[in-house]
Amino acid sequence: MKAEPVKDEDESKGRRLKGGDAQKLTMAEVAKYVGVSAMTVSRAFRQDASVSEETRKRIMEAVDALGYVLDLSAGSLSSRRSGFIAALVPSINNSNFSDTARGITDALENTGLQLLLGYTDYSAEKEEKLIEAMLRRRPEGIILTGGSHTDRARRMLDKAGIPVVETWEIPEEPINHVVGFSNSEAMSLLVRTLASQGYRRFGYIGGTTARDTRGSQRRSGFLKTVEELGLGPGRAISFGVPPITMEQGGQAVMSLLERWPDTEVVLCVSDLSAFGAIMECKRRGMRVPRDIAIAGFGDYEISSICHPSITTINVDCYGIGRQAAVRLLDALQAGGEATGDEITLTGYRVVLRESTDRGAR
Amino acid sequence: MKAEPVKDEDESKGRRLKGGDAQKLTMAEVAKYVGVSAMTVSRAFRQDASVSEETRKRIMEAVDALGYVLDLSAGSLSSRRSGFIAALVPSINNSNFSDTARGITDALENTGLQLLLGYTDYSAEKEEKLIEAMLRRRPEGIILTGGSHTDRARRMLDKAGIPVVETWEIPEEPINHVVGFSNSEAMSLLVRTLASQGYRRFGYIGGTTARDTRGSQRRSGFLKTVEELGLGPGRAISFGVPPITMEQGGQAVMSLLERWPDTEVVLCVSDLSAFGAIMECKRRGMRVPRDIAIAGFGDYEISSICHPSITTINVDCYGIGRQAAVRLLDALQAGGEATGDEITLTGYRVVLRESTDRGAR
DNA sequence: CTTCAAATTGTTATCGATATCATCCTGCCC
DNA sequence: GGGCAGGATGATATCGATAACAATTTGAAG
């Protein structure tokens, strides 16, 4: 029984050029086509529901033939499960955070959950707006970057009654779950490692304001440790609005060296600014690490490739995302069973490379 | 009239720790609280709807007091407008594409539309799956990267009856709207520009398979142009599965130079591989551009900072995203009024930098 | 003081799926 | 053969908002 080709003479002008004829195709119509109830079609779309193999096959053939696409917005209303997970990162142009986003997406694969991604541009106000926008979609869980949020954001999150995971740092007052590490201690470790290699006069480059909380934690970790080692006071330059760019890294290292010409090693808030600093030094004829040693933070791809390769702190960006998603999934699985609000510490390690190589001096 | 603090003695154990009491807060309850109908509350949430200023103010105060958050999944069902725009990019870790994503997001700001972002990992199969997943959310429009899609994907898109924008290249058979440029011609321009500076023996580095259609277009543009200039045959190395990494760029340039030691200039499918190539050359003691000139494609941030800075093709990544979103908004505005399926060409330009500087040779 | 149009608000039906419970059927066991 | 478990399917109410239309109020013009 084939459908007869219909001559639609009068349909050609005022209409859209697209195959919009199926726009209102609904589950009920698929059901009618197959000769079952809509409920059975609905069940056929889920693997666990009990539908005989034969019925499911017929339904799926019809779905294929008609070109039906499930409508989740209708489904989520009645099932009261949106199928969304929301995640907010400061920036998607930063490969550290896009790695985290990738980790989340990958962990969500085959769970039937979809990621709603937003970027806050390092602003708590924008984060607040985004949280509200996200909550309007009734996500089943939400992943945030960092632990500093506006009061209203905290209230909204609390009221939403969904699991929250804060990532990339250890907030003083966690909302719920945490997957991250101490940026301050990580930077401290880097300082101590370099100090143990004989470096004494430490400089630091980072952004100015407090917008980037991870950045300021790294800075305070630096200052504290330099002090503790009796090498203080630390020589810290603030340059530009976070996130500090490669170019600003170059400018910053120059003003640092102008102010403290005998600096031996410069630590940067991220590999990106470290890269900018190194390139600027080379451009000016300085040798790295012979004349000045430079280290970064984050272990971006660039740092192992760059010549000289850049000493840095490796952070498990992808793993942070992946684990954050897994914790969320666990919490959802547990349902209301109040899983303990645990803190999952993720690893980091110093990666020593050419840019701080003592032997090359 | 303040709410009295309630002592909930028996609530402390079996329950979630979170403030889940408001989970079932609905528009009707806000309406009852204020003393209006749910419809009026609904109207108050939209700026254009006619509600007296005073009523809106009272409603918004109640919304604030109760902590009500609009439920868009319910709204989109009845209004038949999901408020979503879907966009698929090959990778979010690539700053070119994340710039495009940013362009889309920015253009969508204050339109009430939200971005559903997915990454295809350069795979048409994954794209097909993602398109289906996206269409289940009934997006009002969809932005794709490139013009090669599976048949089923094309059918689904056609049937969906929503505007489609293909970006980043000029497909032979566009589905609908296009915002992009000819990767082949852009690469051709780079070849001609360098040839006019006196370069004669051209090499090319790119990925192997046809997964990255933009990559293969650049390659064919390279080969064709070298041929046309009488400088053929082009020396092209295929290395690794696209997207080719920085590290692979370094390996590729070495095998290229091993095979054709007298190559004067190497063009790379992207700045990332060009960077890897340059760094590997420097590591081996070769001077760039004195011993070998290298150029990239895409004008990533790294290329202007790197020493030597990298000659490349600047592409308006952000603008591609922005314009794609604008075209979509136009199409939505026009409604069924079949706006012409136009091709919007975005600009590109050669950026000559140190890595191909003839004077330095 | 009418009258009518515009502004404001309310009522009801509906969007398209799923939860829930009811029903039907099959086959197995005693 | 009766009874019953359990798998497969159907009927109906419902999720929470908005569309569409009705009703009411307000104000200005005549």
GROMACS .gro file of C-alpha atoms in nm, chain A residues 12-259:
model
  248
   12SER     CA    1   0.375   2.622  -0.431
   13LYS     CA    2   0.355   2.991  -0.372
   14GLY     CA    3   0.269   3.124  -0.030
   15ARG     CA    4   0.434   2.841   0.155
   16ARG     CA    5   0.771   2.772   0.304
   17LEU     CA    6   1.008   2.589   0.086
   18LYS     CA    7   1.077   2.336   0.350
   19GLY     CA    8   0.908   2.009   0.424
   20GLY     CA    9   0.697   2.158   0.691
   21ASP     CA   10   0.413   1.915   0.642
   22ALA     CA   11   0.518   1.701   0.935
   23GLN     CA   12   0.551   1.977   1.185
   24LYS     CA   13   0.255   1.859   1.384
   25LEU     CA   14   0.338   1.491   1.380
   26THR     CA   15   0.257   1.355   1.720
   27MET     CA   16   0.292   1.036   1.913
   28ALA     CA   17  -0.080   0.971   1.882
   29GLU     CA   18  -0.054   0.972   1.504
   30VAL     CA   19   0.229   0.725   1.510
   31ALA     CA   20   0.013   0.513   1.738
   32LYS     CA   21  -0.283   0.530   1.504
   33TYR     CA   22  -0.060   0.440   1.209
   34VAL     CA   23   0.064   0.131   1.388
   35GLY     CA   24  -0.269   0.046   1.545
   36VAL     CA   25  -0.167   0.075   1.909
   37SER     CA   26  -0.221   0.332   2.179
   38ALA     CA   27  -0.003   0.636   2.229
   39MET     CA   28   0.105   0.494   2.559
   40THR     CA   29   0.257   0.194   2.389
   41VAL     CA   30   0.451   0.418   2.154
   42SER     CA   31   0.575   0.612   2.453
   43ARG     CA   32   0.689   0.291   2.616
   44ALA     CA   33   0.861   0.174   2.301
   45PHE     CA   34   1.091   0.472   2.321
   46ARG     CA   35   1.232   0.362   2.650
   47GLN     CA   36   1.439   0.052   2.674
   48ASP     CA   37   1.320  -0.059   3.016
   49ALA     CA   38   0.948  -0.036   2.957
   50SER     CA   39   0.770  -0.359   2.886
   51VAL     CA   40   0.670  -0.373   2.523
   52SER     CA   41   0.687  -0.691   2.320
   53GLU     CA   42   0.979  -0.701   2.083
   54GLU     CA   43   0.749  -0.735   1.788
   55THR     CA   44   0.537  -0.434   1.876
   56ARG     CA   45   0.843  -0.225   1.939
   57LYS     CA   46   0.981  -0.321   1.601
   58ARG     CA   47   0.662  -0.223   1.423
   59ILE     CA   48   0.650   0.104   1.611
   60MET     CA   49   1.008   0.189   1.530
   61GLU     CA   50   0.950   0.116   1.165
   62ALA     CA   51   0.656   0.351   1.167
   63VAL     CA   52   0.861   0.615   1.346
   64ASP     CA   53   1.119   0.580   1.072
   65ALA     CA   54   0.869   0.585   0.792
   66LEU     CA   55   0.684   0.886   0.922
   67GLY     CA   56   0.995   1.065   1.037
   68TYR     CA   57   0.863   1.115   1.386
   69VAL     CA   58   1.091   1.275   1.641
   70LEU     CA   59   1.014   1.242   2.010
   71ASP     CA   60   0.915   1.562   2.183
   72LEU     CA   61   1.100   1.582   2.509
   73SER     CA   62   0.954   1.912   2.617
   74ALA     CA   63   0.616   1.747   2.641
   75GLY     CA   64   0.761   1.441   2.808
   76SER     CA   65   0.953   1.632   3.068
   77LEU     CA   66   0.643   1.815   3.175
   78SER     CA   67   0.451   1.504   3.261
   79SER     CA   68   0.740   1.299   3.388
   80ARG     CA   69   0.872   1.595   3.584
   81ARG     CA   70   1.221   1.517   3.467
   82SER     CA   71   1.373   1.767   3.228
   83GLY     CA   72   1.667   1.554   3.126
   84PHE     CA   73   1.893   1.856   3.158
   85ILE     CA   74   2.208   1.912   3.354
   86ALA     CA   75   2.322   2.272   3.371
   87ALA     CA   76   2.686   2.373   3.384
   88LEU     CA   77   2.841   2.715   3.412
   89VAL     CA   78   3.202   2.787   3.330
   90PRO     CA   79   3.380   3.122   3.330
   91SER     CA   80   3.478   3.096   2.965
   92ILE     CA   81   3.449   2.851   2.684
   93ASN     CA   82   3.748   2.995   2.506
   94ASN     CA   83   3.977   2.873   2.776
   95SER     CA   84   4.085   2.522   2.700
   96ASN     CA   85   4.104   2.431   3.069
   97PHE     CA   86   3.733   2.495   3.105
   98SER     CA   87   3.636   2.352   2.771
   99ASP     CA   88   3.815   2.036   2.881
  100THR     CA   89   3.597   2.036   3.188
  101ALA     CA   90   3.288   2.085   2.973
  102ARG     CA   91   3.401   1.795   2.759
  103GLY     CA   92   3.444   1.580   3.067
  104ILE     CA   93   3.089   1.658   3.173
  105THR     CA   94   2.943   1.587   2.829
  106ASP     CA   95   3.129   1.260   2.802
  107ALA     CA   96   3.015   1.144   3.144
  108LEU     CA   97   2.658   1.225   3.048
  109GLU     CA   98   2.668   1.017   2.734
  110ASN     CA   99   2.412   0.736   2.731
  111THR     CA  100   2.250   0.862   3.048
  112GLY     CA  101   1.973   1.035   2.858
  113LEU     CA  102   2.083   1.361   3.012
  114GLN     CA  103   2.178   1.661   2.808
  115LEU     CA  104   2.411   1.945   2.896
  116LEU     CA  105   2.298   2.303   2.912
  117LEU     CA  106   2.617   2.505   2.901
  118GLY     CA  107   2.662   2.868   2.989
  119TYR     CA  108   2.959   3.093   3.042
  120THR     CA  109   2.974   3.356   3.308
  121ASP     CA  110   3.260   3.564   3.177
  122TYR     CA  111   3.406   3.554   3.528
  123SER     CA  112   3.120   3.763   3.662
  124ALA     CA  113   2.909   3.669   3.963
  125GLU     CA  114   2.627   3.887   3.833
  126LYS     CA  115   2.623   3.714   3.500
  127GLU     CA  116   2.638   3.385   3.686
  128GLU     CA  117   2.331   3.483   3.884
  129LYS     CA  118   2.140   3.563   3.567
  130LEU     CA  119   2.251   3.241   3.407
  131ILE     CA  120   2.153   3.036   3.708
  132GLU     CA  121   1.806   3.179   3.688
  133ALA     CA  122   1.787   3.114   3.314
  134MET     CA  123   1.903   2.760   3.370
  135LEU     CA  124   1.663   2.691   3.656
  136ARG     CA  125   1.377   2.793   3.432
  137ARG     CA  126   1.454   2.481   3.237
  138ARG     CA  127   1.431   2.277   3.554
  139PRO     CA  128   1.767   2.104   3.531
  140GLU     CA  129   1.807   1.795   3.744
  141GLY     CA  130   2.143   1.910   3.868
  142ILE     CA  131   2.386   2.196   3.823
  143ILE     CA  132   2.762   2.226   3.803
  144LEU     CA  133   2.928   2.555   3.887
  145THR     CA  134   3.281   2.681   3.866
  146GLY     CA  135   3.415   2.815   4.190
  147GLY     CA  136   3.250   2.894   4.518
  148SER     CA  137   3.172   3.263   4.505
  149HIS     CA  138   2.812   3.337   4.418
  150THR     CA  139   2.570   3.617   4.487
  151ASP     CA  140   2.327   3.577   4.773
  152ARG     CA  141   2.034   3.555   4.539
  153ALA     CA  142   2.209   3.285   4.340
  154ARG     CA  143   2.258   3.084   4.658
  155ARG     CA  144   1.895   3.126   4.753
  156MET     CA  145   1.773   3.018   4.412
  157LEU     CA  146   1.995   2.715   4.415
  158ASP     CA  147   1.885   2.621   4.762
  159LYS     CA  148   1.520   2.655   4.672
  160ALA     CA  149   1.561   2.456   4.352
  161GLY     CA  150   1.628   2.148   4.558
  162ILE     CA  151   1.863   1.992   4.306
  163PRO     CA  152   2.216   1.866   4.360
  164VAL     CA  153   2.484   2.129   4.307
  165VAL     CA  154   2.848   2.062   4.236
  166GLU     CA  155   3.106   2.336   4.273
  167THR     CA  156   3.427   2.274   4.085
  168TRP     CA  157   3.782   2.391   4.036
  169GLU     CA  158   3.838   2.508   4.391
  170ILE     CA  159   3.744   2.432   4.750
  171PRO     CA  160   3.486   2.687   4.863
  172GLU     CA  161   3.487   2.794   5.224
  173GLU     CA  162   3.115   2.732   5.244
  174PRO     CA  163   3.025   2.464   4.995
  175ILE     CA  164   2.666   2.457   4.881
  176ASN     CA  165   2.654   2.085   4.830
  177HIS     CA  166   2.913   1.873   4.649
  178VAL     CA  167   3.261   1.985   4.555
  179VAL     CA  168   3.505   1.852   4.297
  180GLY     CA  169   3.826   2.046   4.291
  181PHE     CA  170   4.156   2.127   4.452
  182SER     CA  171   4.319   2.403   4.650
  183ASN     CA  172   4.459   2.652   4.403
  184SER     CA  173   4.652   2.812   4.683
  185GLU     CA  174   4.823   2.489   4.783
  186ALA     CA  175   4.895   2.398   4.426
  187MET     CA  176   5.072   2.727   4.369
  188SER     CA  177   5.247   2.684   4.700
  189LEU     CA  178   5.378   2.349   4.587
  190LEU     CA  179   5.517   2.506   4.273
  191VAL     CA  180   5.695   2.775   4.473
  192ARG     CA  181   5.848   2.520   4.710
  193THR     CA  182   5.958   2.299   4.427
  194LEU     CA  183   6.134   2.581   4.252
  195ALA     CA  184   6.281   2.707   4.576
  196SER     CA  185   6.426   2.364   4.638
  197GLN     CA  186   6.602   2.397   4.306
  198GLY     CA  187   6.778   2.705   4.429
  199TYR     CA  188   6.556   2.986   4.309
  200ARG     CA  189   6.536   3.272   4.555
  201ARG     CA  190   6.393   3.587   4.401
  202PHE     CA  191   6.035   3.509   4.301
  203GLY     CA  192   5.802   3.722   4.095
  204TYR     CA  193   5.431   3.672   4.025
  205ILE     CA  194   5.201   3.782   3.746
  206GLY     CA  195   4.825   3.776   3.768
  207GLY     CA  196   4.510   3.973   3.697
  208THR     CA  197   4.396   4.264   3.906
  209THR     CA  198   4.053   4.232   4.055
  210ALA     CA  199   3.896   3.963   4.264
  211ARG     CA  200   3.676   3.845   3.977
  212ASP     CA  201   3.887   3.541   3.921
  213THR     CA  202   3.876   3.374   4.259
  214ARG     CA  203   4.101   3.089   4.151
  215GLY     CA  204   4.352   3.348   4.033
  216SER     CA  205   4.354   3.529   4.364
  217GLN     CA  206   4.386   3.203   4.552
  218ARG     CA  207   4.693   3.124   4.347
  219ARG     CA  208   4.832   3.464   4.419
  220SER     CA  209   4.779   3.435   4.792
  221GLY     CA  210   4.930   3.088   4.787
  222PHE     CA  211   5.233   3.238   4.619
  223LEU     CA  212   5.270   3.528   4.859
  224LYS     CA  213   5.218   3.317   5.168
  225THR     CA  214   5.470   3.056   5.064
  226VAL     CA  215   5.738   3.301   4.958
  227GLU     CA  216   5.697   3.458   5.300
  228GLU     CA  217   5.714   3.126   5.480
  229LEU     CA  218   6.033   3.038   5.301
  230GLY     CA  219   6.188   3.362   5.418
  231LEU     CA  220   6.214   3.486   5.062
  232GLY     CA  221   5.961   3.763   5.097
  233PRO     CA  222   5.819   3.996   5.029
  234GLY     CA  223   5.686   3.846   4.706
  235ARG     CA  224   5.709   4.056   4.396
  236ALA     CA  225   5.363   4.050   4.251
  237ILE     CA  226   5.239   4.241   3.950
  238SER     CA  227   4.870   4.285   3.877
  239PHE     CA  228   4.793   4.340   3.516
  240GLY     CA  229   4.466   4.360   3.331
  241VAL     CA  230   4.123   4.230   3.401
  242PRO     CA  231   4.108   3.855   3.443
  243PRO     CA  232   4.139   3.642   3.251
  244ILE     CA  233   4.478   3.786   3.168
  245THR     CA  234   4.568   3.728   2.804
  246MET     CA  235   4.888   3.609   2.643
  247GLU     CA  236   4.967   3.961   2.538
  248GLN     CA  237   4.911   4.098   2.885
  249GLY     CA  238   5.144   3.832   3.017
  250GLY     CA  239   5.414   3.979   2.797
  251GLN     CA  240   5.347   4.331   2.914
  252ALA     CA  241   5.328   4.225   3.276
  253VAL     CA  242   5.662   4.047   3.279
  254MET     CA  243   5.824   4.358   3.140
  255SER     CA  244   5.688   4.585   3.409
  256LEU     CA  245   5.782   4.330   3.670
  257LEU     CA  246   6.139   4.315   3.546
  258GLU     CA  247   6.155   4.689   3.525
  259ARG     CA  248   6.057   4.719   3.887
   0.00000   0.00000   0.00000
